[in-house]
PDB file of N, CA and C in Angstrom:
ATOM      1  N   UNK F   1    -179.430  79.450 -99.301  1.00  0.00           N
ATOM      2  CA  UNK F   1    -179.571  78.888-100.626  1.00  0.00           C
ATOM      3  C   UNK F   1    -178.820  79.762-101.625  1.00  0.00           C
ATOM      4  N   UNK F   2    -177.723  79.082-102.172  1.00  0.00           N
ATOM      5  CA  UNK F   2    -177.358  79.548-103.068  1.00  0.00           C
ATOM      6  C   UNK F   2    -177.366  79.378-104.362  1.00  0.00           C
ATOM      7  N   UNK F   3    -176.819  79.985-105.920  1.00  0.00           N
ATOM      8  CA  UNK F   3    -177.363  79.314-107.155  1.00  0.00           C
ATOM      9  C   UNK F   3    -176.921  78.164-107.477  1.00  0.00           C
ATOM     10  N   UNK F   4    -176.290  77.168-106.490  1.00  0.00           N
ATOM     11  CA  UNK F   4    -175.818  76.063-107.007  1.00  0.00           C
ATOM     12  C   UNK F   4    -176.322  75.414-106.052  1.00  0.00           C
ATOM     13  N   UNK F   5    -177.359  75.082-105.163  1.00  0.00           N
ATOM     14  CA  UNK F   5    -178.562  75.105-104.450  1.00  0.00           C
ATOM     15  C   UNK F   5    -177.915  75.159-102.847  1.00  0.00           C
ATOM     16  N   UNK F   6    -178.772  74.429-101.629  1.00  0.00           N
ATOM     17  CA  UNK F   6    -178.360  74.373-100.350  1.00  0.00           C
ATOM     18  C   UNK F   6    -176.882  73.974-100.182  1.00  0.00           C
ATOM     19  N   UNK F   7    -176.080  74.574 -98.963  1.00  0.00           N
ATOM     20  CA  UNK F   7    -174.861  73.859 -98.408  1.00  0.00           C
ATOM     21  C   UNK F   7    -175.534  73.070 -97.402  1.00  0.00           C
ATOM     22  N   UNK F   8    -174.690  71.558 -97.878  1.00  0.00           N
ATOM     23  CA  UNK F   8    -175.182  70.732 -96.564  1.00  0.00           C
ATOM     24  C   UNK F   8    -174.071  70.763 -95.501  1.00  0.00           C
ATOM     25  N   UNK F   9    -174.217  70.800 -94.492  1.00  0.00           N
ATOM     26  CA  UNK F   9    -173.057  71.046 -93.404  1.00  0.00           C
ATOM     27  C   UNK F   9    -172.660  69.300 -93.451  1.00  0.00           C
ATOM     28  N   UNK F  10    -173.111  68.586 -93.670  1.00  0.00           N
ATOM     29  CA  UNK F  10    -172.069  67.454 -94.160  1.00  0.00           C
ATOM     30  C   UNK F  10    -171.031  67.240 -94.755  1.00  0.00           C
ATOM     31  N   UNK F  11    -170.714  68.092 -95.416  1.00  0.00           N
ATOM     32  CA  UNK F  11    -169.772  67.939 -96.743  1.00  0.00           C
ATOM     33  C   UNK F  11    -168.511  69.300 -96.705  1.00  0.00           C
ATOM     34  N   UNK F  12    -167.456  69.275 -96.571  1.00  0.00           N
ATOM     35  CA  UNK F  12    -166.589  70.323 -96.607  1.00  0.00           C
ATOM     36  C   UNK F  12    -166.928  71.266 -97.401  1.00  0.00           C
ATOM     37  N   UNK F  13    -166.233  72.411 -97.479  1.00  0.00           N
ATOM     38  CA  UNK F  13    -166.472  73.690 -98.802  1.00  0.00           C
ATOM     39  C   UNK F  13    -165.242  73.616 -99.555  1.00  0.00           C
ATOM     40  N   UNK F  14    -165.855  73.724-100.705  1.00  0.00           N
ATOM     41  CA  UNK F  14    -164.399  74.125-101.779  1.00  0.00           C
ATOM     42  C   UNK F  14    -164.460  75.648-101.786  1.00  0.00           C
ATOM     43  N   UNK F  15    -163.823  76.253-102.618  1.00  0.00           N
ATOM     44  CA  UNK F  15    -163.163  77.395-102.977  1.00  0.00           C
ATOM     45  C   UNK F  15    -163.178  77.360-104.138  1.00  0.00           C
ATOM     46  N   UNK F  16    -163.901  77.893-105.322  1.00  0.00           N
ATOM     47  CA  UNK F  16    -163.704  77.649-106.432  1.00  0.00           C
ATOM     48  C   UNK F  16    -163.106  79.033-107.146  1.00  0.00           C
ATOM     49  N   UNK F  17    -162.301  78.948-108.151  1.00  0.00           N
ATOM     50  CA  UNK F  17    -162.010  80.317-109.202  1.00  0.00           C
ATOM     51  C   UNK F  17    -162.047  79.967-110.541  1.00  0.00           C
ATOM     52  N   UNK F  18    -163.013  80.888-110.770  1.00  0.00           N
ATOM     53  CA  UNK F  18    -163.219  80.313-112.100  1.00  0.00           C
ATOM     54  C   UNK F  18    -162.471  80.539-113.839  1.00  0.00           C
ATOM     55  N   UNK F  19    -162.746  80.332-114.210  1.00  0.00           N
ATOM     56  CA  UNK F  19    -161.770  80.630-115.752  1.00  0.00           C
ATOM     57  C   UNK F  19    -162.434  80.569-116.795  1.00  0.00           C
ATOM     58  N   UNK F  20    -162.045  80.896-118.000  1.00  0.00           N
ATOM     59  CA  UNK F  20    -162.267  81.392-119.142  1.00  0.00           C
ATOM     60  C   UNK F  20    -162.707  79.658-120.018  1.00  0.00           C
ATOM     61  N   UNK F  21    -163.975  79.331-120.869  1.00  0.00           N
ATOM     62  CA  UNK F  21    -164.214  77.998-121.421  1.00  0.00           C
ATOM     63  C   UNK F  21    -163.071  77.889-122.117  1.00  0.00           C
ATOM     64  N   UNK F  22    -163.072  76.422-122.568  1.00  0.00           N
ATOM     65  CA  UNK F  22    -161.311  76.077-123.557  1.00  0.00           C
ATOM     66  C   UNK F  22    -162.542  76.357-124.785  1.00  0.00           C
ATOM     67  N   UNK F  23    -161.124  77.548-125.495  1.00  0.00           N
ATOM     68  CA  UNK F  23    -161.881  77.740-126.873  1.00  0.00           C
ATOM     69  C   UNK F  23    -160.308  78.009-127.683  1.00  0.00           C
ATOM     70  N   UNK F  24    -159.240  77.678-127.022  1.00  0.00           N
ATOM     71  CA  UNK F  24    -158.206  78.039-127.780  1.00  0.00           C
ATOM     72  C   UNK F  24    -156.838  77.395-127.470  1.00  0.00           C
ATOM     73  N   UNK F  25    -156.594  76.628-127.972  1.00  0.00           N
ATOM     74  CA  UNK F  25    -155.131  75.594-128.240  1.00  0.00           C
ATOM     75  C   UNK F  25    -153.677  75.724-128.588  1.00  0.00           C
ATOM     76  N   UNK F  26    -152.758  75.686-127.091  1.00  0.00           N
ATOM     77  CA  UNK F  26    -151.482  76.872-127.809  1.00  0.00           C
ATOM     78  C   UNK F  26    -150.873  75.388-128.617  1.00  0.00           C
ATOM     79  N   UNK F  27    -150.311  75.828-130.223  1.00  0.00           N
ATOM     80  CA  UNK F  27    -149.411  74.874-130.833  1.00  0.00           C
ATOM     81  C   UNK F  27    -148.611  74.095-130.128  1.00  0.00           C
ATOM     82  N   UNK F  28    -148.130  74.623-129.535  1.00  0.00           N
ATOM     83  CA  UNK F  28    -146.651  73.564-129.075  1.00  0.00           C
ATOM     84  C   UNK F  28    -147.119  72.762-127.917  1.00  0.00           C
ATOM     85  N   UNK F  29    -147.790  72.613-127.496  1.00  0.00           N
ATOM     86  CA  UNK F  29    -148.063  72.005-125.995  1.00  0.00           C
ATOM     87  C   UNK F  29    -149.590  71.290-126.737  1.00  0.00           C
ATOM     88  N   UNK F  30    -150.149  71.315-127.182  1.00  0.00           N
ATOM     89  CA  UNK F  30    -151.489  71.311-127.344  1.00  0.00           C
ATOM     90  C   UNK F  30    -152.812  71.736-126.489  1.00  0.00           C
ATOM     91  N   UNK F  31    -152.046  72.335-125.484  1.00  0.00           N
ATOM     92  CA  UNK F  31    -153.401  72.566-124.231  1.00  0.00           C
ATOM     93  C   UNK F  31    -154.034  73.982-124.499  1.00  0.00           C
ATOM     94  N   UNK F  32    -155.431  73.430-123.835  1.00  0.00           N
ATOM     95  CA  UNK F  32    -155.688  74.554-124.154  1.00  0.00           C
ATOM     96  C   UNK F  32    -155.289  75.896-123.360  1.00  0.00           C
ATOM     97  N   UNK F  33    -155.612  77.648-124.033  1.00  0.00           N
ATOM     98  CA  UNK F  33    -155.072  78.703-123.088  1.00  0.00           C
ATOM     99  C   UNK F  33    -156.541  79.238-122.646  1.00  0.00           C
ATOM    100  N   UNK F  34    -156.444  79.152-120.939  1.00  0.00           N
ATOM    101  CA  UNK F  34    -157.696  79.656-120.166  1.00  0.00           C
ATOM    102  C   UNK F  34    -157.329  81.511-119.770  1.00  0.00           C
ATOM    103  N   UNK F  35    -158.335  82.159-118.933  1.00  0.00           N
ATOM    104  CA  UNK F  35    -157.946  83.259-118.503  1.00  0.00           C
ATOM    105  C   UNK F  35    -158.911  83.175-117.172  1.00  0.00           C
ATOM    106  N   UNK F  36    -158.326  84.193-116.026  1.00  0.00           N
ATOM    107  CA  UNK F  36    -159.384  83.847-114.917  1.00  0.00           C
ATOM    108  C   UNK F  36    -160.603  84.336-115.388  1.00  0.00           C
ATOM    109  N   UNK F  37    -161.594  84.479-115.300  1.00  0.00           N
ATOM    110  CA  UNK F  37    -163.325  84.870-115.347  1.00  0.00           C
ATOM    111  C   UNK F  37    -163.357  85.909-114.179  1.00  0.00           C
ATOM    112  N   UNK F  38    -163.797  87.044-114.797  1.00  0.00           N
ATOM    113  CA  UNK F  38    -164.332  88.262-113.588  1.00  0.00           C
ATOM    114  C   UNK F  38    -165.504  88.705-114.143  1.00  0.00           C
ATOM    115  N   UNK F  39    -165.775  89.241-113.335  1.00  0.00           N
ATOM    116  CA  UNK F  39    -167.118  89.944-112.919  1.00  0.00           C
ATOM    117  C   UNK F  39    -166.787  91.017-112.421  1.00  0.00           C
ATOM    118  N   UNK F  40    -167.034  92.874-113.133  1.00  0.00           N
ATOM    119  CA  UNK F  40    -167.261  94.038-112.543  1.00  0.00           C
ATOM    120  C   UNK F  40    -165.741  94.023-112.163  1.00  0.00           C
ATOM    121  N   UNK F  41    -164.652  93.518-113.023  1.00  0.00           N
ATOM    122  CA  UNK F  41    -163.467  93.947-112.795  1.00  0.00           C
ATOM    123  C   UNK F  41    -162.462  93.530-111.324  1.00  0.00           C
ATOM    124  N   UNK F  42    -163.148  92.031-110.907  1.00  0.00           N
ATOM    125  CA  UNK F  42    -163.039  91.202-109.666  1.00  0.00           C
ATOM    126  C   UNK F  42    -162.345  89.656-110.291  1.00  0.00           C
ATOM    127  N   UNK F  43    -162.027  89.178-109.709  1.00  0.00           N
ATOM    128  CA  UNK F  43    -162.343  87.806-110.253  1.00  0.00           C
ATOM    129  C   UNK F  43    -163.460  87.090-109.571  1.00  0.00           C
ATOM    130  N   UNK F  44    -164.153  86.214-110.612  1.00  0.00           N
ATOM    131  CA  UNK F  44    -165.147  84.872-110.048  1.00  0.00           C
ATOM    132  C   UNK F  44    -164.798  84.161-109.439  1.00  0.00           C
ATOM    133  N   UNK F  45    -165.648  83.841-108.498  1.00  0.00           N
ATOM    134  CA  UNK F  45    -165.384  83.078-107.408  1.00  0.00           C
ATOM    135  C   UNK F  45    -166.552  82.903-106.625  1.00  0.00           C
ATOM    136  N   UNK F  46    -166.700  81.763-106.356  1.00  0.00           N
ATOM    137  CA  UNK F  46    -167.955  80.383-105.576  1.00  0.00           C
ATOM    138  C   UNK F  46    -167.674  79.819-104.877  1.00  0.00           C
ATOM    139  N   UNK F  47    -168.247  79.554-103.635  1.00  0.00           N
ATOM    140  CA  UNK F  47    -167.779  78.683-102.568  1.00  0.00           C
ATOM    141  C   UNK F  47    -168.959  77.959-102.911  1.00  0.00           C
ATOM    142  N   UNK F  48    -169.017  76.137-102.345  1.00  0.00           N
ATOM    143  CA  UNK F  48    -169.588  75.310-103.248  1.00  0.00           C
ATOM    144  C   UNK F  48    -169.495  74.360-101.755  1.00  0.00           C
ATOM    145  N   UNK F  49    -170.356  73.505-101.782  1.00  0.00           N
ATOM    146  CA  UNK F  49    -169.878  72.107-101.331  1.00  0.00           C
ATOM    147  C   UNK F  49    -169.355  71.276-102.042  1.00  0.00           C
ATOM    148  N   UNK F  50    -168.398  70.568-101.310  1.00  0.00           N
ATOM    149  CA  UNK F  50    -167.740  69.719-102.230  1.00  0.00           C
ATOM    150  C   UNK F  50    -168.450  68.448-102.560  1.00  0.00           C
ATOM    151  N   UNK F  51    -169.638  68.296-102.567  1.00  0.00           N
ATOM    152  CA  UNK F  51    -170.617  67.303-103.288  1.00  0.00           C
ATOM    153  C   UNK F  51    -171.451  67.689-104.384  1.00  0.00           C
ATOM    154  N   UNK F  52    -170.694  68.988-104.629  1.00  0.00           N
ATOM    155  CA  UNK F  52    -171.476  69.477-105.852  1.00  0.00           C
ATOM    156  C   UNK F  52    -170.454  69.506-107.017  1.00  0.00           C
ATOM    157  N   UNK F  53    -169.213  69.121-106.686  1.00  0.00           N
ATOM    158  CA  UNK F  53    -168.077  68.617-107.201  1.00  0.00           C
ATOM    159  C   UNK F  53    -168.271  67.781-108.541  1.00  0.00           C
ATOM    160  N   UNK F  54    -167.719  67.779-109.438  1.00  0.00           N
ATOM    161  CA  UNK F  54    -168.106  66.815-110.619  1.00  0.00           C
ATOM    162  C   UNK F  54    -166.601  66.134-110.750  1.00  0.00           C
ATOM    163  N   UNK F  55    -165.603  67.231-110.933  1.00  0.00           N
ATOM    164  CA  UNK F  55    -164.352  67.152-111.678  1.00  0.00           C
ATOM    165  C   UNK F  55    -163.178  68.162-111.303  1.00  0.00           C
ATOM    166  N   UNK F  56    -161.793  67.790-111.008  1.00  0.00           N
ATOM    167  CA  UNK F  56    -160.821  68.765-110.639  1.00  0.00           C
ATOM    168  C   UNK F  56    -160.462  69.055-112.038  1.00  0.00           C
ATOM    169  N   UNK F  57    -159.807  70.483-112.490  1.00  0.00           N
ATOM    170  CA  UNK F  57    -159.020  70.193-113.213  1.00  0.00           C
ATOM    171  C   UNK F  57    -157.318  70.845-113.335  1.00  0.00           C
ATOM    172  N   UNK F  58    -156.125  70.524-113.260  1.00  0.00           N
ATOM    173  CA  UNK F  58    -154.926  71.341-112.832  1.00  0.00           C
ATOM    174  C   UNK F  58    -154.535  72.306-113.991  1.00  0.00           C
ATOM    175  N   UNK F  59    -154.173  73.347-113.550  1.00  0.00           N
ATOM    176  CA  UNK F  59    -153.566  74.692-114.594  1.00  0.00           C
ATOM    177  C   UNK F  59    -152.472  74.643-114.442  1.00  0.00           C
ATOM    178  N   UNK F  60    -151.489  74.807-115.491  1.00  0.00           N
ATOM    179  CA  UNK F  60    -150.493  75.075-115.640  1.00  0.00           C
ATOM    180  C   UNK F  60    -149.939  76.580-116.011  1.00  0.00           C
ATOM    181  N   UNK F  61    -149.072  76.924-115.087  1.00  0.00           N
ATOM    182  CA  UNK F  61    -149.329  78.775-115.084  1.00  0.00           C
ATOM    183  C   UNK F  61    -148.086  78.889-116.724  1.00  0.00           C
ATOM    184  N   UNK F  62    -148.305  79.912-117.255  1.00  0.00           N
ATOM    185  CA  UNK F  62    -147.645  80.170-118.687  1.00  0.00           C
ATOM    186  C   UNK F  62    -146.721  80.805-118.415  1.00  0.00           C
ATOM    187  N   UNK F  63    -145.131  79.899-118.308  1.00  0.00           N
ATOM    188  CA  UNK F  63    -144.112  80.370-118.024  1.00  0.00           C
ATOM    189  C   UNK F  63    -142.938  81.228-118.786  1.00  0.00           C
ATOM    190  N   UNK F  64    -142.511  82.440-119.064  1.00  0.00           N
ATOM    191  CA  UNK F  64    -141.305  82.288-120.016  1.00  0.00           C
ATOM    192  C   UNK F  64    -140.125  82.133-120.000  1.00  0.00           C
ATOM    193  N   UNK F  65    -139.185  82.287-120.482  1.00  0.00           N
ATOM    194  CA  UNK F  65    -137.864  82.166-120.148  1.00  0.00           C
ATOM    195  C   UNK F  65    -137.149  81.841-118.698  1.00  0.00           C
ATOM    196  N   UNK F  66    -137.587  83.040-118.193  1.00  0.00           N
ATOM    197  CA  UNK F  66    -136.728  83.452-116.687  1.00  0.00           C
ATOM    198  C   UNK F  66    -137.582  82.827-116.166  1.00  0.00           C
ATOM    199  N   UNK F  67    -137.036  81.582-115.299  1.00  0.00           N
ATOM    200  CA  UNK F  67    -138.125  80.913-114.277  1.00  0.00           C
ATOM    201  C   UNK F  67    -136.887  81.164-112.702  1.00  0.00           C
ATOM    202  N   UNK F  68    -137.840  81.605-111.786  1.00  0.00           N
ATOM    203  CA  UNK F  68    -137.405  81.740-110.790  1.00  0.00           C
ATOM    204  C   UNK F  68    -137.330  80.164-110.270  1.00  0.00           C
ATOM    205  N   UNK F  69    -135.759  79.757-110.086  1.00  0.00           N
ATOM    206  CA  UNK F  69    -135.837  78.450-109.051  1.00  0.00           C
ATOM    207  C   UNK F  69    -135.489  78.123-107.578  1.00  0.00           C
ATOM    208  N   UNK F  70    -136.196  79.224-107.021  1.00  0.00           N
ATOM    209  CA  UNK F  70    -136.345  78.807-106.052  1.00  0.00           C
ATOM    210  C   UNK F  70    -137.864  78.680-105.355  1.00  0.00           C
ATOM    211  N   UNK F  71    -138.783  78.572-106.435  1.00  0.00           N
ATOM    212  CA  UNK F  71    -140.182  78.513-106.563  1.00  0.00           C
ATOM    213  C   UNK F  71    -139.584  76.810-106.077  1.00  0.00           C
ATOM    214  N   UNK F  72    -140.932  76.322-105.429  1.00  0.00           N
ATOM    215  CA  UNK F  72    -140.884  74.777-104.942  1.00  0.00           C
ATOM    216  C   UNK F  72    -142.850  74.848-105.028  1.00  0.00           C
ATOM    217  N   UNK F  73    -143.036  73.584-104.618  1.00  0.00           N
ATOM    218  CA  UNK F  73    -144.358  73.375-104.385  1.00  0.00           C
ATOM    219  C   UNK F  73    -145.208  73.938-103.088  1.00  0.00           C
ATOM    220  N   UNK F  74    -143.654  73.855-101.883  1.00  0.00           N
ATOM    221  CA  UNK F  74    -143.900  74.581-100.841  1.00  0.00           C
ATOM    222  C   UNK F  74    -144.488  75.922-100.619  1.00  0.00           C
ATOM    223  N   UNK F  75    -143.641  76.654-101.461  1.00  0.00           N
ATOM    224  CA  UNK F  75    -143.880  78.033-101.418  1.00  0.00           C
ATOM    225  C   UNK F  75    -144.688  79.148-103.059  1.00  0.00           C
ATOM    226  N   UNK F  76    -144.712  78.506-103.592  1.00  0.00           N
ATOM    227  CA  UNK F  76    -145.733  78.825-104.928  1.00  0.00           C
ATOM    228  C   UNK F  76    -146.565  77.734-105.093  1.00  0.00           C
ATOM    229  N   UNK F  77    -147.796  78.347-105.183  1.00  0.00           N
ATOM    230  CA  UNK F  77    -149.466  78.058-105.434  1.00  0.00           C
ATOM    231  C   UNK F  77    -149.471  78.124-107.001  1.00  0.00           C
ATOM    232  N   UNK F  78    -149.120  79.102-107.938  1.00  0.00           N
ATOM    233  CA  UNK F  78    -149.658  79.699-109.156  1.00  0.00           C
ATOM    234  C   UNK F  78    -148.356  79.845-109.933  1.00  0.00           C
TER     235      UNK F  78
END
């Protein structure tokens, strides 16, 4: 039992990482800017069943200038 209650062995596991609430809106894009969430200088992180699932949501990593292109979907995650 964990704080987000029993895993049912029915249901796959997610992997969750968690992030910072939207409390701040960059101008030009309008989205909001998150940060990961740690704990004791770690990052947060929950493994969950995925029926405890509500909602995905996708990050967009904050790029500047120099973008490496040979980044693909293949080979960069973040």
């Amino acid at each position: 039992d964990d704080a987000h209650g029993p895993v049912n062995d029915d249901f796959p596991l997610a992997y969750i990482e968690w992030f910072t609430p939207f409390n701040q809106l960059e101008k030009i894009s309008g989205m909001y800017i998150v940060h990961r969430s740690s704990r004791a200088q770690r990052r947060n992180t929950t493994v969950v069943s995925v029926e405890h699932l509500i909602r995905n949501y996708h990050l967009m990593a904050k790029a500047g200038a120099n973008i490496d292109h040979t980044w693909t979907t293949d080979n960069v995650l973040e």
